[in-house]
PDB file of C-alpha atoms and ligand atoms in Angstrom:
ATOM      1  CA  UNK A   1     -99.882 -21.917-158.291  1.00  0.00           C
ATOM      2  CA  UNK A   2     -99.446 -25.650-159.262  1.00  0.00           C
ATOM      3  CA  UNK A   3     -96.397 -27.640-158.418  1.00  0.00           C
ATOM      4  CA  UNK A   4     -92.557 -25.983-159.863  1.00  0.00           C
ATOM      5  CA  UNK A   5     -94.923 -23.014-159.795  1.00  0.00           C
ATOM      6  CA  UNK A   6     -93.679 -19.833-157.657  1.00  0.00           C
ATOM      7  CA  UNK A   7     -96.572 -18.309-155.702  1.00  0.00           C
ATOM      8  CA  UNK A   8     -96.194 -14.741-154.765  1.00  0.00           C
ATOM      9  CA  UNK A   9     -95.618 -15.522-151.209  1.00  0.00           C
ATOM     10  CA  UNK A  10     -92.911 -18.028-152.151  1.00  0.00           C
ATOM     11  CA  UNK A  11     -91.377 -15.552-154.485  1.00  0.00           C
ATOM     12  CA  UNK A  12     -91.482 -12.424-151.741  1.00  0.00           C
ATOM     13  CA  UNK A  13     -89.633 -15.549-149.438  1.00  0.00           C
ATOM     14  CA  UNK A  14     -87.358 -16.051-151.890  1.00  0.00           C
ATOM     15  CA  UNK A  15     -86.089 -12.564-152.279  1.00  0.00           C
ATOM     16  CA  UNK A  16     -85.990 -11.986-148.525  1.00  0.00           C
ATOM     17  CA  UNK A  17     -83.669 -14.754-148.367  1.00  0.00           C
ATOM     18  CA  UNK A  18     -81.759 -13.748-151.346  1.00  0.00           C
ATOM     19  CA  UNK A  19     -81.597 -10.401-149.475  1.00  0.00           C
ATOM     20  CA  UNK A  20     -80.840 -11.423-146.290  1.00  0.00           C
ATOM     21  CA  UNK A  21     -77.792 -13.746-147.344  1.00  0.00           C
ATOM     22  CA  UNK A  22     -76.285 -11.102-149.802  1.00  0.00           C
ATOM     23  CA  UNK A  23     -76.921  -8.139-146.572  1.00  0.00           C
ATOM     24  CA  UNK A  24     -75.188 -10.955-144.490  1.00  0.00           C
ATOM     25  CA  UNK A  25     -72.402 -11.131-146.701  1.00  0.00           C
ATOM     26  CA  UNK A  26     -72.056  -7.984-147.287  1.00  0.00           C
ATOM     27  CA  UNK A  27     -71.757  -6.917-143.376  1.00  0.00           C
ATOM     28  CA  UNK A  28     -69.563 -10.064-142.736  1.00  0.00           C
ATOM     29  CA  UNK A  29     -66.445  -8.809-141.560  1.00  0.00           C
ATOM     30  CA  UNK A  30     -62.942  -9.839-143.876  1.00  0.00           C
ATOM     31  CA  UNK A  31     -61.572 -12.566-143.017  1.00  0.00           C
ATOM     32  CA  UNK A  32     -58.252 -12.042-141.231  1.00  0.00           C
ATOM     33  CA  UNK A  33     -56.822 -15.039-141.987  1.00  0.00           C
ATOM     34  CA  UNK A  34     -54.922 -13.691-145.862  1.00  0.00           C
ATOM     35  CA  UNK A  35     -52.401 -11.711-143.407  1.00  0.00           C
ATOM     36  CA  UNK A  36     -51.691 -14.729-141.251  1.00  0.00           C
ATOM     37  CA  UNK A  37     -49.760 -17.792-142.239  1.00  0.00           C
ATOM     38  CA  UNK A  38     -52.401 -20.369-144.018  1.00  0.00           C
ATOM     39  CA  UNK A  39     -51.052 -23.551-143.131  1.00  0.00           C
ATOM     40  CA  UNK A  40     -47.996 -24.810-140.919  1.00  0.00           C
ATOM     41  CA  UNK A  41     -46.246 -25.238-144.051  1.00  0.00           C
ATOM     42  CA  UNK A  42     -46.596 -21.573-144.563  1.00  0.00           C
ATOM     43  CA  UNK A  43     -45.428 -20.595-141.328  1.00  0.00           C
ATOM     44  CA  UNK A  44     -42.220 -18.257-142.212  1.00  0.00           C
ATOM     45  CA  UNK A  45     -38.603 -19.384-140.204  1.00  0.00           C
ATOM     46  CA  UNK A  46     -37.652 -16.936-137.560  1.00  0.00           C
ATOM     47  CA  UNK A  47     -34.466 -16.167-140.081  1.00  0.00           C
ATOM     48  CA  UNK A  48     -37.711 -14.796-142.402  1.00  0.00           C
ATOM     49  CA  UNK A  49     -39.069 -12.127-140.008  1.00  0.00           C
ATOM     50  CA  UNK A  50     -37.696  -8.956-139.787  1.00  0.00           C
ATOM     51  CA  UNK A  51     -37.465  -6.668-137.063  1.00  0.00           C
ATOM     52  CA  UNK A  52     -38.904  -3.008-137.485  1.00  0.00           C
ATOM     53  CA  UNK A  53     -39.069   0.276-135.790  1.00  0.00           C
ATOM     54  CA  UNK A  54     -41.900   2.312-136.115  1.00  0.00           C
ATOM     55  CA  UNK A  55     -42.647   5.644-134.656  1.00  0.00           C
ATOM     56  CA  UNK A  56     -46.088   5.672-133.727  1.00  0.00           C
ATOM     57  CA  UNK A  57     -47.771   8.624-131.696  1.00  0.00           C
ATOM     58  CA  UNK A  58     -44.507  10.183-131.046  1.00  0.00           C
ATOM     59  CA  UNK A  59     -43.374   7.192-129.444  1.00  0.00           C
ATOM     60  CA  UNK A  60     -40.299   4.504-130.748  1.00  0.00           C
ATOM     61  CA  UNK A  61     -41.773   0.855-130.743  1.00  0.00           C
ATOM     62  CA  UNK A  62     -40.160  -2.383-132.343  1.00  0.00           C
ATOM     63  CA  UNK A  63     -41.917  -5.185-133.969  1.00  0.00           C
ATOM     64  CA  UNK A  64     -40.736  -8.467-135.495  1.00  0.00           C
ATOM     65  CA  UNK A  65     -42.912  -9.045-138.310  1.00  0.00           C
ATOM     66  CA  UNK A  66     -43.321 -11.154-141.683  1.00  0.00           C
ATOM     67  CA  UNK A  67     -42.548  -8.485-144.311  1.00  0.00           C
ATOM     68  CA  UNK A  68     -46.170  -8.689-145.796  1.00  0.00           C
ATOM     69  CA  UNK A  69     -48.255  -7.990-142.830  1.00  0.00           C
ATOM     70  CA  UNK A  70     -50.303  -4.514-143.111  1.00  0.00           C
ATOM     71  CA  UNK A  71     -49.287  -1.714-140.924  1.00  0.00           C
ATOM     72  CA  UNK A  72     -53.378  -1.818-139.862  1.00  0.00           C
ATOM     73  CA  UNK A  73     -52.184  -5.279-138.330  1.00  0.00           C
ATOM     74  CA  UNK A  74     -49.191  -4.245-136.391  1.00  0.00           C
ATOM     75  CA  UNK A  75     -50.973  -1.775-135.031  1.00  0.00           C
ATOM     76  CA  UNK A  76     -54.287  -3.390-133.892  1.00  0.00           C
ATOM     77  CA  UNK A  77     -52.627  -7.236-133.011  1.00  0.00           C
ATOM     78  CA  UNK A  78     -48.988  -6.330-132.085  1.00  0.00           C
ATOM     79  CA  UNK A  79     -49.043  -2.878-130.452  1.00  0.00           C
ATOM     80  CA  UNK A  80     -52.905  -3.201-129.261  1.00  0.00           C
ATOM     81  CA  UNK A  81     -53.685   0.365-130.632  1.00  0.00           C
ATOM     82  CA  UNK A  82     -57.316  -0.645-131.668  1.00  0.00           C
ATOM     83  CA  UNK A  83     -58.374   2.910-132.914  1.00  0.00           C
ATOM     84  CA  UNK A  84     -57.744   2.003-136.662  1.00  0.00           C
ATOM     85  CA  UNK A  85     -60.460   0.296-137.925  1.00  0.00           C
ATOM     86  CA  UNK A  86     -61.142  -2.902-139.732  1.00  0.00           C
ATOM     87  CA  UNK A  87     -63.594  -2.231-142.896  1.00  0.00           C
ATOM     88  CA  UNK A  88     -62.777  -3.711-146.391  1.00  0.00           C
ATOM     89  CA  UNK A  89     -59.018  -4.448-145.513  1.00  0.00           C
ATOM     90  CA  UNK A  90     -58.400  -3.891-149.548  1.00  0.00           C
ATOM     91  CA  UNK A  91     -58.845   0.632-149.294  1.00  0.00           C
ATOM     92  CA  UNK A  92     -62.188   0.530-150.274  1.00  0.00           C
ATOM     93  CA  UNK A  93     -63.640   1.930-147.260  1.00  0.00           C
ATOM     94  CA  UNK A  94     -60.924   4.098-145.070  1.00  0.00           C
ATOM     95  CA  UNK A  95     -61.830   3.026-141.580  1.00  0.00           C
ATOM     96  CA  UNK A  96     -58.459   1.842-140.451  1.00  0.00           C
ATOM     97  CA  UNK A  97     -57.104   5.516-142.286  1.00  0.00           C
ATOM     98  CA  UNK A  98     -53.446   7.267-139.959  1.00  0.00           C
ATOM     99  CA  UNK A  99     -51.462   9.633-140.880  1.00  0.00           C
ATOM    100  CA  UNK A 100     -47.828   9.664-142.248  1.00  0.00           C
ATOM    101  CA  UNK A 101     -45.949  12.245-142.233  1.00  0.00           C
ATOM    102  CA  UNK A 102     -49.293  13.806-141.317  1.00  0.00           C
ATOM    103  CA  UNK A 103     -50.921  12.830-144.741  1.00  0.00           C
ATOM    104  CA  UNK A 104     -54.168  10.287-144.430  1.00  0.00           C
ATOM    105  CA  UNK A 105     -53.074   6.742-145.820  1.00  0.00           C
ATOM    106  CA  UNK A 106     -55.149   3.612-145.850  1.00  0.00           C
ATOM    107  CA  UNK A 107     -53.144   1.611-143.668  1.00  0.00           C
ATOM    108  CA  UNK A 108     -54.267  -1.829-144.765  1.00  0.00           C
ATOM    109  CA  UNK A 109     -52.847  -1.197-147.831  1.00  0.00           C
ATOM    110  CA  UNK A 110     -49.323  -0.075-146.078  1.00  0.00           C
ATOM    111  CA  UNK A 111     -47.016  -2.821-145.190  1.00  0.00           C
ATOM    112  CA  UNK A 112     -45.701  -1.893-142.057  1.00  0.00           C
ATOM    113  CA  UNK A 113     -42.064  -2.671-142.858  1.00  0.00           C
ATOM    114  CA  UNK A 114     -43.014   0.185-145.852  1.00  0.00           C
ATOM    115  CA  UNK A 115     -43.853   2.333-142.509  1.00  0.00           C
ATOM    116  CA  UNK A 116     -40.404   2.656-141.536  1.00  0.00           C
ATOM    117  CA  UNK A 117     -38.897   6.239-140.652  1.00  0.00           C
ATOM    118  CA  UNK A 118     -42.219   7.931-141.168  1.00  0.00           C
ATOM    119  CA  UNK A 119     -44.136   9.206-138.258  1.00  0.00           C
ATOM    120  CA  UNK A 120     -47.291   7.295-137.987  1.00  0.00           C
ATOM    121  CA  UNK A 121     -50.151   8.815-136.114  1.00  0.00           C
ATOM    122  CA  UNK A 122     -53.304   7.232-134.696  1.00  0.00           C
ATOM    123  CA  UNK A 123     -56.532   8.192-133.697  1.00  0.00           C
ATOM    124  CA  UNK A 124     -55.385   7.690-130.458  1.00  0.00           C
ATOM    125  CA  UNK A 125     -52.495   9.679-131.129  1.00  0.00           C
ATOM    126  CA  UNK A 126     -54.842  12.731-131.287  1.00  0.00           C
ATOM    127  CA  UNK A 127     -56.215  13.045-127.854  1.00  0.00           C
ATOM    128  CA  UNK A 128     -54.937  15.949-125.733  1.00  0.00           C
ATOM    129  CA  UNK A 129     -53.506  13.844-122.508  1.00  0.00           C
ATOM    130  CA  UNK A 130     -56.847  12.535-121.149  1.00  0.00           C
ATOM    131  CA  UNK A 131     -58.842  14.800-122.934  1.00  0.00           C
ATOM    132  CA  UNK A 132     -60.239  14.484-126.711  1.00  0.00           C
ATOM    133  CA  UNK A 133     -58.308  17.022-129.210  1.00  0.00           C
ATOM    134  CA  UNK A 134     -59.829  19.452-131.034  1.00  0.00           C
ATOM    135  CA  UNK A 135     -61.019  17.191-134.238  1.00  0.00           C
ATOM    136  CA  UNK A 136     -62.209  14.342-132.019  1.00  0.00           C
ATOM    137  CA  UNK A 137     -64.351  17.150-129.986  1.00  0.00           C
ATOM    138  CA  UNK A 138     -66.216  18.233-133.125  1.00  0.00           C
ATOM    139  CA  UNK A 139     -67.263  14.727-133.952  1.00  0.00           C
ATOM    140  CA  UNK A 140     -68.814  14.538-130.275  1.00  0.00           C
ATOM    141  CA  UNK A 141     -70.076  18.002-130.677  1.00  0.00           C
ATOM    142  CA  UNK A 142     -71.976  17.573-133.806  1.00  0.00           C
ATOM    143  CA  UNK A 143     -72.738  13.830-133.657  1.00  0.00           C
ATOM    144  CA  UNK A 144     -70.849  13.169-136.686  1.00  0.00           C
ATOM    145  CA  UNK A 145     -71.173   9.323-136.637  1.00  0.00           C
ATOM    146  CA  UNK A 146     -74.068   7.333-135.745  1.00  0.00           C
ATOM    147  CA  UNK A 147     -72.565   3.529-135.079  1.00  0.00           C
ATOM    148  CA  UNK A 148     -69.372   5.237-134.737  1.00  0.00           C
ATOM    149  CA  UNK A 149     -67.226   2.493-136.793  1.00  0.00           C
ATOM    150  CA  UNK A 150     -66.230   4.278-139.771  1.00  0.00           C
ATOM    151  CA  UNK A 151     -65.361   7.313-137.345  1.00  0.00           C
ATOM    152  CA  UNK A 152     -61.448   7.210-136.440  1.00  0.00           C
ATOM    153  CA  UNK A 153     -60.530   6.914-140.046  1.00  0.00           C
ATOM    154  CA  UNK A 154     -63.595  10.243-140.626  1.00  0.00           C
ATOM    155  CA  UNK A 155     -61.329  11.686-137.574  1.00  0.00           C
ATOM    156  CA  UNK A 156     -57.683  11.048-139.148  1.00  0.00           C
ATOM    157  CA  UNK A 157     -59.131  12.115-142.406  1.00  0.00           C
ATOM    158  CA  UNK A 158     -60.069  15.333-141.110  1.00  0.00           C
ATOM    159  CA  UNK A 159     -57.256  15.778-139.723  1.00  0.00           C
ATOM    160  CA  UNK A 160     -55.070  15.342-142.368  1.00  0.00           C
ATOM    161  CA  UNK A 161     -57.274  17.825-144.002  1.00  0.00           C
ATOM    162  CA  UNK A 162     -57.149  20.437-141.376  1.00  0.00           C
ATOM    163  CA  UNK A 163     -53.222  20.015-141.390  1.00  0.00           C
ATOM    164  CA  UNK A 164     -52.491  20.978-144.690  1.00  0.00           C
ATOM    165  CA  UNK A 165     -55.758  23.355-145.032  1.00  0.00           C
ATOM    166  CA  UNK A 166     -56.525  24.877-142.144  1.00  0.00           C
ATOM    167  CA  UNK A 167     -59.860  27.081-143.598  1.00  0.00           C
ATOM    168  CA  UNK A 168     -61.654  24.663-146.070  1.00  0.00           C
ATOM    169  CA  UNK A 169     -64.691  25.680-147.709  1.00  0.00           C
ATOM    170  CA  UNK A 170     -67.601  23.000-147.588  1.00  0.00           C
ATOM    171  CA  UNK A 171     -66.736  21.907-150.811  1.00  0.00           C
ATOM    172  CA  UNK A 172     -62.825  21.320-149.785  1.00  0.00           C
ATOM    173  CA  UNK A 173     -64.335  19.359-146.556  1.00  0.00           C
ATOM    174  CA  UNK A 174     -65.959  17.096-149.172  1.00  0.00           C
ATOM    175  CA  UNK A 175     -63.272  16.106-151.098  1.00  0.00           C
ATOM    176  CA  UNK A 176     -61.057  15.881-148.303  1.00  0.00           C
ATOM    177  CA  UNK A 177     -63.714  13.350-146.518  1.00  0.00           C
ATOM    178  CA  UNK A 178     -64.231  11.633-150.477  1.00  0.00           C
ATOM    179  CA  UNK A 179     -61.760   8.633-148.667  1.00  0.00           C
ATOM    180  CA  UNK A 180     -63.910   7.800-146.191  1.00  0.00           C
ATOM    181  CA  UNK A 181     -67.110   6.053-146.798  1.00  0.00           C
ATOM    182  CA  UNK A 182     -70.060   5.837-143.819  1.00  0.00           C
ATOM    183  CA  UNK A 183     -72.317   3.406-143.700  1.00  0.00           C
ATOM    184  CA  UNK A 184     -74.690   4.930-141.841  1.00  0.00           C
ATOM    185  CA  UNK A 185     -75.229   7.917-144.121  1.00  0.00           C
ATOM    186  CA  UNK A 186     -73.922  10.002-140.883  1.00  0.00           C
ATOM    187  CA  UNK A 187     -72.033  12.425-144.126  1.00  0.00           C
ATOM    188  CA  UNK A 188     -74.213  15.449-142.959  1.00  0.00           C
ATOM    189  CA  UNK A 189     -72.965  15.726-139.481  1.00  0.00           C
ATOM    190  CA  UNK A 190     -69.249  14.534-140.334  1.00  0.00           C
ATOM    191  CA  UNK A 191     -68.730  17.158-142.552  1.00  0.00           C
ATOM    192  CA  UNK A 192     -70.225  19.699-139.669  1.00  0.00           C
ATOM    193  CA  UNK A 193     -68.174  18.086-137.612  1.00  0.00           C
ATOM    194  CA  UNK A 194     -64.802  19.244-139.634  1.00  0.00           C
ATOM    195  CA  UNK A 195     -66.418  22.348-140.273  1.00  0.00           C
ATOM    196  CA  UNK A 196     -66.405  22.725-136.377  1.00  0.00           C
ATOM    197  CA  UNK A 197     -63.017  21.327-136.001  1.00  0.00           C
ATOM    198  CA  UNK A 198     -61.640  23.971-138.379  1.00  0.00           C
ATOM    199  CA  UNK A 199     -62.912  26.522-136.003  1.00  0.00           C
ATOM    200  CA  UNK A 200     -62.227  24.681-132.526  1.00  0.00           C
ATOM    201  CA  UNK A 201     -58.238  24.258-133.934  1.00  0.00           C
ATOM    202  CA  UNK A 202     -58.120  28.100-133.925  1.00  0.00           C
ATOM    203  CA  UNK A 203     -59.153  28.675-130.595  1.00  0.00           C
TER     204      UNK A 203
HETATM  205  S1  FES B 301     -60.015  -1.173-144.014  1.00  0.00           S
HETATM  206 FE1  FES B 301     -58.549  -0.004-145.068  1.00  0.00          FE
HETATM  207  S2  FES B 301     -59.647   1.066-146.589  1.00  0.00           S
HETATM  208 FE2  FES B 301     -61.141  -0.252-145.656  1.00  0.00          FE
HETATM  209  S1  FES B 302     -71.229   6.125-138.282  1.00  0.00           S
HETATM  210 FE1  FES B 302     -71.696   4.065-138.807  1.00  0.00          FE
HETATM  211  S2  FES B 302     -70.419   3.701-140.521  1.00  0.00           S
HETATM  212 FE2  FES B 302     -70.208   5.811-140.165  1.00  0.00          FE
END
């Protein structure tokens, strides 16, 4: 093909760029920086943070915090409970899901200050001393996750589920999954998974 001319080759190039920077921004992580001050300027005054309790796995912690940072940030950067995943950060996705009050919430979209005098629970809230609990069993039993990322908030979600319906039919497990989105198409297995932890609960 003559000169401004696209050949084939240079066309099937130009798509696997295309592809390759839309796939790249697509698996770019969010940036963190929206929850953090952007410039000194912004920096809040100590008089503008508030200090918080939370009750997180049972257990009383205190935070001072700028009243819009998520709860999914206190609890990854100030109380180092990494569990709760990092996904779309805007509840698209439902990686960094917990419970409050036992009921699954997207906590990226819960300011923690709004977390107040519930009782927040983790993923890592769910093990059994050393040993996984019954939900987080089932996922190891039946390989419900393949890159695992999207599988604490698939664990919490289940959970909440299995709290509040202990015997779901497949079709229950579905919708009460329908928060969660997996990547990896590992839906198949997850849903086993709760199936299995439904049973393993009762034992
Ligand atoms: S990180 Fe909260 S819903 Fe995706
Ligand atoms: S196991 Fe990879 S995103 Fe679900």
């Amino acid at each position: 093909m003559g000169e401004g001319g696209c050949s084939r080759r240079n066309f099937m190039q130009l798509i696997g760029v295309g592809v390759g920077m839309v796939g790249a921004t697509l698996m770019a992580p969010p940036l963190r920086r929206p929850l953090l001050a952007h410039s000194p300027e912004q920096v809040l005054a100590a008089d503008d943070m508030v200090m918080i309790k939370l009750t997180v796995n049972g257990s009383s912690r205190t935070a001072t915090v700028e009243p819009r940072w998520s709860l999914l940030y206190v609890l990854r950067e100030i109380f180092g409970l990494t569990g709760s995943k990092i996904g779309c950060d805007r509840g698209e996705c439902g990686a960094c899901t917990v419970l409050l009050d036992g009921v699954p919430h997207y906590s990226c979209l819960t300011l923690a200050v709004e977390a107040q005098d519930r009782a927040i629970t983790t993923v890592e809230g769910l093990l059994d001393g050393e040993q996984l609990g019954p939900v987080q069993t089932a996922f190891a039993l039946e390989d419900g996750f393949q890159c695992g990322y999207c599988t604490p908030g698939q664990i919490m979600a289940v959970e909440g589920l299995l709290r509040r319906n202990p015997s779901p039919s497949a079709a229950e497990i579905r919708q009460g999954c329908s928060g969660n989105l997996c990547r990896c198409g590992a839906y198949k297995n997850i849903f086993a998974a709760a199936d299995k932890a439904a049973r393993l609960k009762k034992t």
